[in-house]
N, CA, C and O atoms as a DFTB+ gen file, in Angstrom:
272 C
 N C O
     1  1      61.796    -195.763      19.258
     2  2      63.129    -195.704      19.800
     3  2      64.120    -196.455      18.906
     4  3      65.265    -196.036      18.732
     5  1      63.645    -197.590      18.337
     6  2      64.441    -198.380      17.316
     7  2      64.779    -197.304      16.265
     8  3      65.954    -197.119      15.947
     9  1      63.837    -196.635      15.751
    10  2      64.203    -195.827      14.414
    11  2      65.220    -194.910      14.747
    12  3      66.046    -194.706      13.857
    13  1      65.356    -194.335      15.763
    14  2      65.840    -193.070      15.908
    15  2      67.459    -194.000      16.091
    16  3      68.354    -193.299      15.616
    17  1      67.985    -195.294      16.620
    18  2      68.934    -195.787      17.153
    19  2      69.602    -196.207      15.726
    20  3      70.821    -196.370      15.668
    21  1      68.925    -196.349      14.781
    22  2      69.082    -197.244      13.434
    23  2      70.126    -195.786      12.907
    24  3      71.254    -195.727      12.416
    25  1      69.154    -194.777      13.277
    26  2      70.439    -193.597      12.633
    27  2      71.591    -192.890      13.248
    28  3      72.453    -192.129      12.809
    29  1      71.314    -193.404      14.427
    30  2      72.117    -192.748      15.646
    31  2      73.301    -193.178      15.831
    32  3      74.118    -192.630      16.571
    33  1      73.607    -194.766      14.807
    34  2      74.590    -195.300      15.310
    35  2      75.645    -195.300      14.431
    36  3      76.789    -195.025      14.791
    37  1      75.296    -195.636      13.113
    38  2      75.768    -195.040      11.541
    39  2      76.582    -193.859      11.983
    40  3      77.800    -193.703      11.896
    41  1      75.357    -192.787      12.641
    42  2      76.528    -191.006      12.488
    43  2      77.521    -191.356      13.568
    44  3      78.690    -191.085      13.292
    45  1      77.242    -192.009      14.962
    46  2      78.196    -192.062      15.675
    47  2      79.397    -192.406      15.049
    48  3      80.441    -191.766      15.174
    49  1      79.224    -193.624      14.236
    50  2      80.773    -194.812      13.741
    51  2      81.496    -193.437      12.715
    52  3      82.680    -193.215      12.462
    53  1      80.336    -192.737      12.319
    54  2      81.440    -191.844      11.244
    55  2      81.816    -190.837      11.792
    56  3      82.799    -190.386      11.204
    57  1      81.403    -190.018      12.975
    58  2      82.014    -189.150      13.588
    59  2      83.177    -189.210      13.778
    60  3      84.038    -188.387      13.464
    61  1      83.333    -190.639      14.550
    62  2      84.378    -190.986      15.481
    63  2      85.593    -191.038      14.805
    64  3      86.618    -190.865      15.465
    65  1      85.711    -191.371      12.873
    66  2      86.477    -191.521      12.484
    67  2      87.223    -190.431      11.833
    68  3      86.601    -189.562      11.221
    69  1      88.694    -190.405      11.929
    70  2      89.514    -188.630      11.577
    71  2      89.261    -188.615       9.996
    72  3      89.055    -189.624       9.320
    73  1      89.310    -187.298       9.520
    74  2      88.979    -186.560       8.131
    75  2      90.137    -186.137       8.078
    76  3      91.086    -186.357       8.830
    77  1      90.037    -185.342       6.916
    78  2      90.911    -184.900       6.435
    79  2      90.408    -183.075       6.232
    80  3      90.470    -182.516       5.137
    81  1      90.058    -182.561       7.170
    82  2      89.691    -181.354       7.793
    83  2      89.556    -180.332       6.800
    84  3      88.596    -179.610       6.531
    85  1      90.843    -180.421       6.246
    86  2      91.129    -179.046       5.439
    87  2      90.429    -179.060       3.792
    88  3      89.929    -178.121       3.171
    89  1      90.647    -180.762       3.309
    90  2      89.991    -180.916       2.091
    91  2      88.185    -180.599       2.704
    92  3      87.436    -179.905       2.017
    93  1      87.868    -181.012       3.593
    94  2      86.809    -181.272       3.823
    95  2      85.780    -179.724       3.887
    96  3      84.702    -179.453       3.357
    97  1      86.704    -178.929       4.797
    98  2      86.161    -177.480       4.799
    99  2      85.885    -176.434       3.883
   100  3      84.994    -175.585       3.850
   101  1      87.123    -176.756       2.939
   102  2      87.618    -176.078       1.356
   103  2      86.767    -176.576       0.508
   104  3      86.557    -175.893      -0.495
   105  1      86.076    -177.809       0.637
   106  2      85.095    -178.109      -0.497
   107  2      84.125    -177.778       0.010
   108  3      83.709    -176.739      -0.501
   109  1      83.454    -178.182       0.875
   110  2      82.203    -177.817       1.952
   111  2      81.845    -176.149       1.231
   112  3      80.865    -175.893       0.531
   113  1      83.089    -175.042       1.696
   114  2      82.550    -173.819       1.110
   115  2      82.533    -173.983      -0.361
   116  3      81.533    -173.649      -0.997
   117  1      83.282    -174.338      -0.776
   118  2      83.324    -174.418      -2.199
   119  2      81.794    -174.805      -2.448
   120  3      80.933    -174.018      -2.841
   121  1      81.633    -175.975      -2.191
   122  2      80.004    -176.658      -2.999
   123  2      79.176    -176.212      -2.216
   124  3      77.996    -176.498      -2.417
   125  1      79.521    -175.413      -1.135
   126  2      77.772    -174.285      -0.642
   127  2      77.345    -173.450      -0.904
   128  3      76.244    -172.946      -0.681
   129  1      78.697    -173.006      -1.755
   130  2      78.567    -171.348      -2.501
   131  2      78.027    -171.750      -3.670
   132  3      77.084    -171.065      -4.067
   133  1      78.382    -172.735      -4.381
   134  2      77.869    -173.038      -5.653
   135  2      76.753    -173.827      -5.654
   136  3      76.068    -173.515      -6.628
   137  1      76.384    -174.471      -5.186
   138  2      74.814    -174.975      -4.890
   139  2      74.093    -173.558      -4.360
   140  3      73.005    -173.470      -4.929
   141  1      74.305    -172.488      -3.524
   142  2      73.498    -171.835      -3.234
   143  2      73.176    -171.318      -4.569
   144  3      72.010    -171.180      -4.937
   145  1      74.536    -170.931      -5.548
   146  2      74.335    -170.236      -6.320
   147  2      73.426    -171.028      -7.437
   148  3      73.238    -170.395      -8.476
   149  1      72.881    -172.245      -7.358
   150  2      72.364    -173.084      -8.436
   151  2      70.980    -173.346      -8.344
   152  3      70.341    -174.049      -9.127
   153  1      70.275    -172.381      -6.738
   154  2      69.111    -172.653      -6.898
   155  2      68.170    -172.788      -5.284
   156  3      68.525    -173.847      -4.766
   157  1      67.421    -172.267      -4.638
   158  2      67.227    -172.363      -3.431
   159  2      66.699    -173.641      -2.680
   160  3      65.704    -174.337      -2.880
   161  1      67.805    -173.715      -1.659
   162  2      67.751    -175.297      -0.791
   163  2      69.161    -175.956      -1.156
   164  3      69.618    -176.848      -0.441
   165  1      69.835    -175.496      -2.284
   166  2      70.695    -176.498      -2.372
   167  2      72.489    -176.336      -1.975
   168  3      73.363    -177.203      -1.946
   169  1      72.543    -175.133      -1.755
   170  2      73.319    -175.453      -0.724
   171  2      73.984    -176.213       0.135
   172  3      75.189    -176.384      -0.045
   173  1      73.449    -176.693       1.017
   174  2      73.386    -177.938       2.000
   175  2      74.224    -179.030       1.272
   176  3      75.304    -179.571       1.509
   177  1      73.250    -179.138       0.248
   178  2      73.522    -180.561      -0.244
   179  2      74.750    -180.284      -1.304
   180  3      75.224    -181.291      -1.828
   181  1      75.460    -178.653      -1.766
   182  2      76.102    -178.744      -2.761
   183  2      77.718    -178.321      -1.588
   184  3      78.905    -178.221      -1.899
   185  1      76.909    -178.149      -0.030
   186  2      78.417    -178.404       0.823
   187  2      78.732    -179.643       1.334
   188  3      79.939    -179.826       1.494
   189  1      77.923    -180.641       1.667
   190  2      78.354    -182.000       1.563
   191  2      78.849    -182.564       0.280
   192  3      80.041    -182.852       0.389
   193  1      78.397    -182.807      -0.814
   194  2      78.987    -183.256      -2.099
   195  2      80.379    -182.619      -1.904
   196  3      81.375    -183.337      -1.824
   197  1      80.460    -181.111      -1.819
   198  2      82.143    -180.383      -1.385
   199  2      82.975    -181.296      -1.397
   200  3      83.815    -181.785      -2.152
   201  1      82.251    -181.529       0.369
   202  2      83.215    -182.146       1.305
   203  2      83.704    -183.416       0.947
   204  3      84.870    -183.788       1.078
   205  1      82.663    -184.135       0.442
   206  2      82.954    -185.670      -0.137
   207  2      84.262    -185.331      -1.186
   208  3      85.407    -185.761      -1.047
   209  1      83.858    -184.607      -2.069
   210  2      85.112    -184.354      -3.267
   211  2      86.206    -184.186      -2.908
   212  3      87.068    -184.974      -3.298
   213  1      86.571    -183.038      -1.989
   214  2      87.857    -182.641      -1.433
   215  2      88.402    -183.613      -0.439
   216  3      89.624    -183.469      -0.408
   217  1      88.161    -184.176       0.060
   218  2      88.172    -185.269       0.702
   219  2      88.920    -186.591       0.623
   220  3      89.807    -187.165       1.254
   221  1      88.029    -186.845      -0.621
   222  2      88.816    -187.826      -1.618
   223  2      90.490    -187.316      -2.495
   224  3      91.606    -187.803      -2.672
   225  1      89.721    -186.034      -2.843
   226  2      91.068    -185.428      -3.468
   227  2      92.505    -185.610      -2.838
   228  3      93.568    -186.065      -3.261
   229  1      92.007    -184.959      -1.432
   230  2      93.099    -185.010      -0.544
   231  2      93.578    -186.350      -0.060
   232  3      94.642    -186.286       0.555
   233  1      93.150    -187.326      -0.162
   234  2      93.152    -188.442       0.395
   235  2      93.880    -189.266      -0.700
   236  3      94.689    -190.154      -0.428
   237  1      93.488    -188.860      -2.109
   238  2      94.436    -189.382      -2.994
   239  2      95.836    -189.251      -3.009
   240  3      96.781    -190.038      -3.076
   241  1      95.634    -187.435      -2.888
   242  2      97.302    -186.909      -2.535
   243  2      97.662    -187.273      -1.521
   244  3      98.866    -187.109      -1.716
   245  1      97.580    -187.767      -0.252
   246  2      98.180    -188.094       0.545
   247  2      98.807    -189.828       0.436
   248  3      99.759    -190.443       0.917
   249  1      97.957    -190.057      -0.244
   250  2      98.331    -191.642      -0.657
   251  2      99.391    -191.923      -1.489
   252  3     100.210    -192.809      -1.243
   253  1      99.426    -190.921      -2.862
   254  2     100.545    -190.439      -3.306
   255  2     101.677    -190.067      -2.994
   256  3     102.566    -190.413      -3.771
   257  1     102.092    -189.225      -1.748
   258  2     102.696    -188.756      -1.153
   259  2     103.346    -189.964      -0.294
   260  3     104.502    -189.634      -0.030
   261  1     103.121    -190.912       0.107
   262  2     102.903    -191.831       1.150
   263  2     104.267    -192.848       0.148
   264  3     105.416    -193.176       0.446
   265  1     103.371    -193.088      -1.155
   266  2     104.080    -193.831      -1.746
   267  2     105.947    -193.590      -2.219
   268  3     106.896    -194.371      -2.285
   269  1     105.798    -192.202      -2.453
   270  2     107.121    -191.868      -2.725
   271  2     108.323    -192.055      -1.745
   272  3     109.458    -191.725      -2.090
């Protein structure tokens, strides 16, 4: 029961916190199409990396934006 709580609580804290949706979705397909295309299984892992990228991207530009 400990193990399963050790991970349970991590995804909760990051759920809870807002994204940035649109970078997040746009990379997601982006790096699932291209991980699928790079080899079988990787996918998955080439739509999270996506999401991480666009993410940040967007998060830069908005910071940018913020500043002006």
């Amino acid at each position: 029961m400990r193990f399963v709580a050790l991970f349970a609580l991590p995804i909760a804290m990051v759920a809870g916190q807002p994204a940035f949706a649109k970078g997040c979705i746009r990379g997601a397909v982006v790096g699932g199409v291209a991980g699928h295309m790079v080899g079988k299984g990787h996918g998955k892992l080439g739509a999270v990396a996506g999401c991480i990228a666009a993410h940040h991207h967007y998060a830069k530009q908005a910071k940018a934006a913020a500043k002006r």
